XYZ file of C-alpha atoms in Angstrom:
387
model
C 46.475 66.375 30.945
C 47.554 63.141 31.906
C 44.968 60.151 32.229
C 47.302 57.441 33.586
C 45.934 56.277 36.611
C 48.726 56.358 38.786
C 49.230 60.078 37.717
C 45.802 60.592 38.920
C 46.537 58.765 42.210
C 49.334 61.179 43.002
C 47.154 64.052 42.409
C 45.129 62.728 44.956
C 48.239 62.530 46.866
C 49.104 65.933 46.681
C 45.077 67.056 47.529
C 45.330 65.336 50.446
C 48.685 66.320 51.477
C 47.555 70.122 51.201
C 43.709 69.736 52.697
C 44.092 67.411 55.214
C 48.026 66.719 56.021
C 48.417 70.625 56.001
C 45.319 72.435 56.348
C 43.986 70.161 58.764
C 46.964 69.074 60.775
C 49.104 71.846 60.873
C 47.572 73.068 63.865
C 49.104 70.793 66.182
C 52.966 71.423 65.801
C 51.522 75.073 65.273
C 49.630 74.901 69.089
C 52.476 75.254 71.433
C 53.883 78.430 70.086
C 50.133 79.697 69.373
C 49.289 78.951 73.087
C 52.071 80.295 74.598
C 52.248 83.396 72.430
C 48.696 84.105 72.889
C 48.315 82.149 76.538
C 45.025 80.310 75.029
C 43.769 78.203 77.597
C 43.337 73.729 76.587
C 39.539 74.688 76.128
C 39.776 77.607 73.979
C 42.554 75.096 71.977
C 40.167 72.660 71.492
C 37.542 75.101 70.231
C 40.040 76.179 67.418
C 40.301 72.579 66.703
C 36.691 71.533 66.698
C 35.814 74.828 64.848
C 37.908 73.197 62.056
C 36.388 69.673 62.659
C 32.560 71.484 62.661
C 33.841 72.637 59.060
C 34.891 69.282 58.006
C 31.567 68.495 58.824
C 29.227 71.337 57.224
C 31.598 70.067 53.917
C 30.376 66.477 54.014
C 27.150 67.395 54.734
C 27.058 70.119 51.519
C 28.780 67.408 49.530
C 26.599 64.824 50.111
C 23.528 66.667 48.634
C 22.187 64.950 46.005
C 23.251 67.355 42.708
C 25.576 69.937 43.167
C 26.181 72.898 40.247
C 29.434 72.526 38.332
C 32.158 69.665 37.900
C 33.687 67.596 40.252
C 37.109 68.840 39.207
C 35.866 72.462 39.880
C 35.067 71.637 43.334
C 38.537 69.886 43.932
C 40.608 72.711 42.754
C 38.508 75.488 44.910
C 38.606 73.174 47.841
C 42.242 73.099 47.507
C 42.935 77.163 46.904
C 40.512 77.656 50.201
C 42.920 75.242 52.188
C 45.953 77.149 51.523
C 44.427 80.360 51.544
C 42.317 80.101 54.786
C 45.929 78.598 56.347
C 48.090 81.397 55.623
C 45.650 83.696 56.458
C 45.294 82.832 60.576
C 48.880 84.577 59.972
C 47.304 88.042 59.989
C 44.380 88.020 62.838
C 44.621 87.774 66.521
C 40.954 87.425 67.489
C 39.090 83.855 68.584
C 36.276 84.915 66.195
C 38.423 84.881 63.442
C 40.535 81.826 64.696
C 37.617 80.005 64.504
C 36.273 81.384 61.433
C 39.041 80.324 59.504
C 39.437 77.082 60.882
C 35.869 76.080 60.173
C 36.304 77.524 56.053
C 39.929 75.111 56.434
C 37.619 72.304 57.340
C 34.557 73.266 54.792
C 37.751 72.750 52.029
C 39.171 69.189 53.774
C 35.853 67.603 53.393
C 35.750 68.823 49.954
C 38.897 67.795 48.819
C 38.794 64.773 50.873
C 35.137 63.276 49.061
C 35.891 64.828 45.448
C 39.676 63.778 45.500
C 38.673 59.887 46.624
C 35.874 59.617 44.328
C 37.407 60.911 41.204
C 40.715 58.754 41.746
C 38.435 55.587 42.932
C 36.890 56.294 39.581
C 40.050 56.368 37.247
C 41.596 53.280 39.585
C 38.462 51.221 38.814
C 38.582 52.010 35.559
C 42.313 51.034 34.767
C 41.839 47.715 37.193
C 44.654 49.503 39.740
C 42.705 49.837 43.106
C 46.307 49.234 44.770
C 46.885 52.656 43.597
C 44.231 53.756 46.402
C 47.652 53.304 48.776
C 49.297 56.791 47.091
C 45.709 58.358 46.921
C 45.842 58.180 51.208
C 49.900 58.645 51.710
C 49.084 62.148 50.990
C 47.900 62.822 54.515
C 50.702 61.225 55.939
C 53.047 63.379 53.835
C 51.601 66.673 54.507
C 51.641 65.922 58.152
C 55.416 64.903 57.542
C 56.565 68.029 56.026
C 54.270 70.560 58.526
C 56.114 68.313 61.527
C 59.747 69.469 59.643
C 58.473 72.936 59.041
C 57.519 74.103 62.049
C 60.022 73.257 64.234
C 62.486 74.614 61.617
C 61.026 77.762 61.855
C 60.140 78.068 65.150
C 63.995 78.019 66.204
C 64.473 81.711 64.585
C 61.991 83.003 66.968
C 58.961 82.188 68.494
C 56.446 84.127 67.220
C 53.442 81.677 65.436
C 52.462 83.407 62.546
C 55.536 82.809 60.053
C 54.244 79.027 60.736
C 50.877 79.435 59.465
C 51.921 81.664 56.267
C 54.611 78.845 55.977
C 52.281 76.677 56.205
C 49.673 77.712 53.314
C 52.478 78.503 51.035
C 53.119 75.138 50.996
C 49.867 73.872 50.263
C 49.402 76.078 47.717
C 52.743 74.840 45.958
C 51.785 71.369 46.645
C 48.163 72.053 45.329
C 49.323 73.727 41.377
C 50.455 70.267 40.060
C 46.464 68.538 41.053
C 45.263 70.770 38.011
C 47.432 68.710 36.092
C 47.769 65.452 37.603
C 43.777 65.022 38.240
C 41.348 65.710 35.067
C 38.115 65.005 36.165
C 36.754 61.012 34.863
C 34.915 61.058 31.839
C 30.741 60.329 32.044
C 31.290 57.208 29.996
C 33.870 56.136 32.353
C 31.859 57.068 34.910
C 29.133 54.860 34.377
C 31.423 51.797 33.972
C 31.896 52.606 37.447
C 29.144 51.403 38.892
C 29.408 47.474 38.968
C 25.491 46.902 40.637
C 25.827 45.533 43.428
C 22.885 44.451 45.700
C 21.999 46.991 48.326
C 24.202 47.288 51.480
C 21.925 45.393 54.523
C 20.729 48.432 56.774
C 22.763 46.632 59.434
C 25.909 47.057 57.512
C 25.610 50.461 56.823
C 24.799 51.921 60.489
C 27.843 49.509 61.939
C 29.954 50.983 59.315
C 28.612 54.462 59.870
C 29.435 53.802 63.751
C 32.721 52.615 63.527
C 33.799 54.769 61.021
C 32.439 58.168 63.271
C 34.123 56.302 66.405
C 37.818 56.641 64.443
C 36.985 60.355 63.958
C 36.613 60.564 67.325
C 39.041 57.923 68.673
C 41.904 59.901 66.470
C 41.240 63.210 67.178
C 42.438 64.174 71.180
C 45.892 62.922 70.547
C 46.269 64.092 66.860
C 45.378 67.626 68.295
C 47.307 67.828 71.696
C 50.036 65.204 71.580
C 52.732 68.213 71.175
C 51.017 69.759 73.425
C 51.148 66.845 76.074
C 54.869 66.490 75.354
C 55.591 70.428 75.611
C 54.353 70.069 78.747
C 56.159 67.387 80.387
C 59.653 68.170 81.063
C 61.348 64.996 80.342
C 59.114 64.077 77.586
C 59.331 68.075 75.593
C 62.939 67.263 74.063
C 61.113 64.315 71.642
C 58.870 67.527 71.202
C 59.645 67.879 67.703
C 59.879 64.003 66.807
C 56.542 62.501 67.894
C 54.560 64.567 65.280
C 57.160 63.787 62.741
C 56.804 59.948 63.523
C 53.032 60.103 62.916
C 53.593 61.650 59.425
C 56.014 58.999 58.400
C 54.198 56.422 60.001
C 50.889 57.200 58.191
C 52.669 57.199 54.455
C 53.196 53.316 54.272
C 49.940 52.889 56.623
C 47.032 52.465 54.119
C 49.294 50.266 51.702
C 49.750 48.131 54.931
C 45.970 48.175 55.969
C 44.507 47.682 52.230
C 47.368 44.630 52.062
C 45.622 43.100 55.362
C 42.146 44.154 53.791
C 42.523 41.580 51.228
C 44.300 39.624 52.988
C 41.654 39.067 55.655
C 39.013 41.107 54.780
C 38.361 45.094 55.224
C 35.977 44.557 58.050
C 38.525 42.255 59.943
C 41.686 44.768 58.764
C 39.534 47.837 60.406
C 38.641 45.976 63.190
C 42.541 45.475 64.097
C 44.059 48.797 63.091
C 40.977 50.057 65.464
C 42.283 48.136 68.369
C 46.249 49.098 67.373
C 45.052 52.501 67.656
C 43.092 52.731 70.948
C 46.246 51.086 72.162
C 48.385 54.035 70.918
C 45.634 56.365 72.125
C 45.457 54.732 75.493
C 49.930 54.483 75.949
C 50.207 58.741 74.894
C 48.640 59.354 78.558
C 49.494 56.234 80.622
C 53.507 56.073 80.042
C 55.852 59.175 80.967
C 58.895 57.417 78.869
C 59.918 59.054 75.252
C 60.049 55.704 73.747
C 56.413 54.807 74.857
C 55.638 58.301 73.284
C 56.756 57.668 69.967
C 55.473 54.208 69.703
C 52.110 55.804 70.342
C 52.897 58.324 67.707
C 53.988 55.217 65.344
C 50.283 53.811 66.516
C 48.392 56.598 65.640
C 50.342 57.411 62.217
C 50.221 54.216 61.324
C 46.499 53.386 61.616
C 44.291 56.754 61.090
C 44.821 56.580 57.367
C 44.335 53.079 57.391
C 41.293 53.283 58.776
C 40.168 55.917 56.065
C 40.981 54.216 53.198
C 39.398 50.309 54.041
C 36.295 52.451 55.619
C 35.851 54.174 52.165
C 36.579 51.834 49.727
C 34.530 49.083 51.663
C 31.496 51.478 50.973
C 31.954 52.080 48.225
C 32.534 48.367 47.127
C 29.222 47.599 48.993
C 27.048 50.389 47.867
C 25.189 50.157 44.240
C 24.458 54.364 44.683
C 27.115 57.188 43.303
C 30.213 56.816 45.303
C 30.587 60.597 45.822
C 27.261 60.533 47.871
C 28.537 57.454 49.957
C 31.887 58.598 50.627
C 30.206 61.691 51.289
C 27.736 60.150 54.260
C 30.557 58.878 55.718
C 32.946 61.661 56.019
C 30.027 63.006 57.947
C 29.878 60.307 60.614
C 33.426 60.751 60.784
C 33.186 64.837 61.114
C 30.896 64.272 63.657
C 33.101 62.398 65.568
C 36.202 64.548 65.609
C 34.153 67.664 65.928
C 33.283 66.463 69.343
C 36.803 64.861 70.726
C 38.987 68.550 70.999
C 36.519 70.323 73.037
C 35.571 67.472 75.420
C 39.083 67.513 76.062
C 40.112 70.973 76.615
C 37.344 71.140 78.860
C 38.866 67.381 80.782
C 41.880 69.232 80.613
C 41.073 72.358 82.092
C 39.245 70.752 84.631
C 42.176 67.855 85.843
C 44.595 69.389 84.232
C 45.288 66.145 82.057
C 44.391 64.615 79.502
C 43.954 61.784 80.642
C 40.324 60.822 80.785
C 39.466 62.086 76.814
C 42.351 59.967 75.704
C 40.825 56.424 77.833
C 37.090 57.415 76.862
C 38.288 58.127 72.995
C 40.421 54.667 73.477
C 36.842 52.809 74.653
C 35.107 54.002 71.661
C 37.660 52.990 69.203
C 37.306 49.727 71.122
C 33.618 50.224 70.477
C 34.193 50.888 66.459
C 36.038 47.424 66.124
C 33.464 45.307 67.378
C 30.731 47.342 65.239
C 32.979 46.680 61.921
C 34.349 43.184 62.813
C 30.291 41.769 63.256
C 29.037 43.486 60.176
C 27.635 41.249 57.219
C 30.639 40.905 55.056
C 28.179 40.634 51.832
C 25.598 43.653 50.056
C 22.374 41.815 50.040
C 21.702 40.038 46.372
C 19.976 42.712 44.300
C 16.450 42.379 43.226
C-alpha cells in the first residue's frame, strides 16, 4: 500500500466522490424522472431528501462517540460498500418506506466516509507537511456530482424509467470506491500522535460561532442542491439547460476548495468562509429570483463553487484550533451541519406545495447563510493560550 501523501489524498478523493458526490447527490438529476414516474409530490421529495440528510446526521452523531470498536480504515471501507450498495438498491423497491429507508443508511455511510476519510488524510497531510493536498481530498465531491450530472441524463434519453439511474449510479461508486483500499492505509499510531500539535483550547465563543455557521451552510446549501433540476424541469424556457446546471455545479465545486483554502491563507479561514458564505446566498437567492438560463447557471457556478469550500476551511479551521482528536471534532461538526440540511428539503417541499414555488425556502436559506458569515467573520481568530 502506498503511503505517499498525495496518494492518500486521492483516496480521499475517490471516498468522497462515491459517499457524498454520488450517494448523496445523485438524487437530484435522479428527481425529475423519479417524480414523474412515480408522481411524488415536492413534499414527499423533500422527505426522500431529508431522510438521507437525517442519516448523515445519526452518522456524525455515532462517529463522534468517544471510542468506537475497530480501525478507522475499517469504518472507511464499510462506509463506502454501504454507499454504493444502499444506491443501487432504491433500483429494486417502489415503496416511500423503503425510499426513505435507504436514503437514511446512504446518509449513515456519507457521514462516515466523510469524518473517517478527512481525518485519516488530514493525518497523513500533516504528517508529510502537504496540507495543500486537503484541495484533492474535497474535489472528490465535486467530481462525483460531475459524473452523476453526465450519467443521468445519458441514460435517461433511452427511456425514462428511473431505476437504470440509481443501479447506474451505485455501480459507479462501487468502481470508484475499490482503488480507496489501496490508495488510503489507515495512519500509523506513532504518526498519529505527531498529529496533535497542542494547541490552547478553542474559546467557547469560537466554537458555537463555528458550530453556527458551519450548520447554517448545511442548511443554506441544501434547497437548491436538492431541487434546482427540479426548478428548471419545471420552467419551460429554463428545462432545455436542464441537464447543464447540475453539471456546472460538479465542475464548479472541483477547483472550489483549492480556491477557498488559497483565500484561507491568504486572508484568513474565518474571513475566506465568511465570503464564499455570502457568494453562496447570492447564488441561492438568483436560482429563484431570475427566469434567464444564464442567471441559472451562474447560480449553479455559485453554489458549486462555494459548498465544498465551505467544508474544507470549516474543517480544517477546527481542527487547527482544537487540541482534542480531530476525528471527534470533525465529527461535532458534521453534526451541526447534518442538522442543518436535514431540515432545508422538507421545509421546502412543504413551501412548495403550499405556493407552489420555491421561492420563500431559497430567500430564508439565503438569510441564514447571510447569518453564518457574520457568525464566522466575528469569531476570535486565535485558540486561547494553553494552561
Amino acid at each position: 500500500m502506498s503511503h505517499h501523501p498525495l496518494a492518500a489524498a486521492l483516496g480521499g478523493c475517490l471516498s468522497l466522490a462515491t459517499a457524498l458526490g454520488i450517494g448523496r447527490f445523485v438524487y437530484t438529476p435522479i428527481l425529475p424522472y423519479m417524480a414523474d414516474g412515480l408522481d411524488l409530490s415536492r413534499a414527499d421529495a423533500g422527505l426522500i431528501a431529508s431522510a438521507n440528510f437525517l442519516g448523515y446526521l445519526a452518522g456524525a452523531l455515532l462517529v463522534s462517540l468517544g471510542s468506537l470498536p475497530g480501525e478507522r480504515r475499517t469504518w472507511l471501507l464499510g462506509g463506502l460498500a454501504l454507499a454504493a450498495v444502499s444506491t443501487a438498491a432504491m433500483a429494486a423497491v417502489q415503496t416511500m418506506a423503503m425510499f426513505l429507508a435507504l436514503r437514511f443508511a446512504s446518509g449513515v455511510a456519507g457521514a462516515v466516509v466523510m469524518v473517517f476519510a478527512s481525518a485519516m488524510v488530514m493525518d497523513r497531510l500533516a504528517i508529510a507537511g502537504r496540507p495543500s493536498l486537503a484541495a484533492v481530498l474535497y474535489a472528490g465531491v465535486g467530481t462525483g456530482i460531475a459524473i452523476s450530472a453526465l450519467v443521468a441524463p445519458l441514460l435517461a434519453t433511452a427511456g425514462d424509467d428511473w431505476e437504470p439511474l440509481w443501479l447506474a449510479g451505485g455501480g459507479i461508486a462501487l468502481l470508484l470506491a475499490i482503488p480507496v483500499a489501496w490508495l488510503l492505509p489507515d495512519t500509523r499510531p506513532e504518526d498519529r500522535a505527531a498529529r496533535h500539535r497542542g494547541h490552547g483550547a478553542v474559546r467557547r465563543s469560537t466554537y458555537w460561532r463555528w458550530i453556527l455557521g458551519y450548520g447554517l451552510v448545511g442548511f443554506g446549501y441544501v434547497v437548491t442542491a436538492t431541487f434546482i433540476s427540479d426548478l428548471m424541469r419545471a420552467s419551460p424556457s429554463l428545462r432545455p439547460a436542464e441537464a447543464w446546471v447540475w453539471l456546472v455545479v460538479g465542475v464548479s465545486a472541483i477547483p472550489s476548495v483549492a480556491l477557498w483554502t488559497w483565500c484561507g491563507r491568504r486572508w484568513s479561514n474565518r474571513v475566506a468562509f465568511a465570503a464564499a458564505s455570502v457568494c453562496e446566498a447570492v447564488g441561492v437567492a438568483v436560482s429563484v429570483l431570475s427566469e434567464s438560463i444564464a442567471m441559472l447557471l451562474l447560480a449553479s457556478a455559485l453554489l458549486g463553487g462555494t459548498v465544498m469550500g465551505l467544508t474544507a476551511l470549516g474543517l480544517i479551521e477546527m481542527a487547527r484550533l482544537a487540541a482534542s482528536d480531530p476525528r471527534r471534532v470533525l465529527a461535532i461538526m458534521t453534526v451541526a451541519f447534518g442538522l442543518g440540511q436535514m431540515v432545508g428539503p422538507t421545509l421546502a417541499g412543504l413551501l412548495h406545495d403550499a405556493t407552489g414555488t420555491y421561492l420563500i425556502a431559497s430567500m430564508i436559506t439565503a438569510g441564514g447563510l447571510l447569518v453564518g458569515a457574520v457568525a464566522t467573520a466575528t469569531a476570535p481568530a486565535h485558540p486561547d493560550p494553553g494552561p
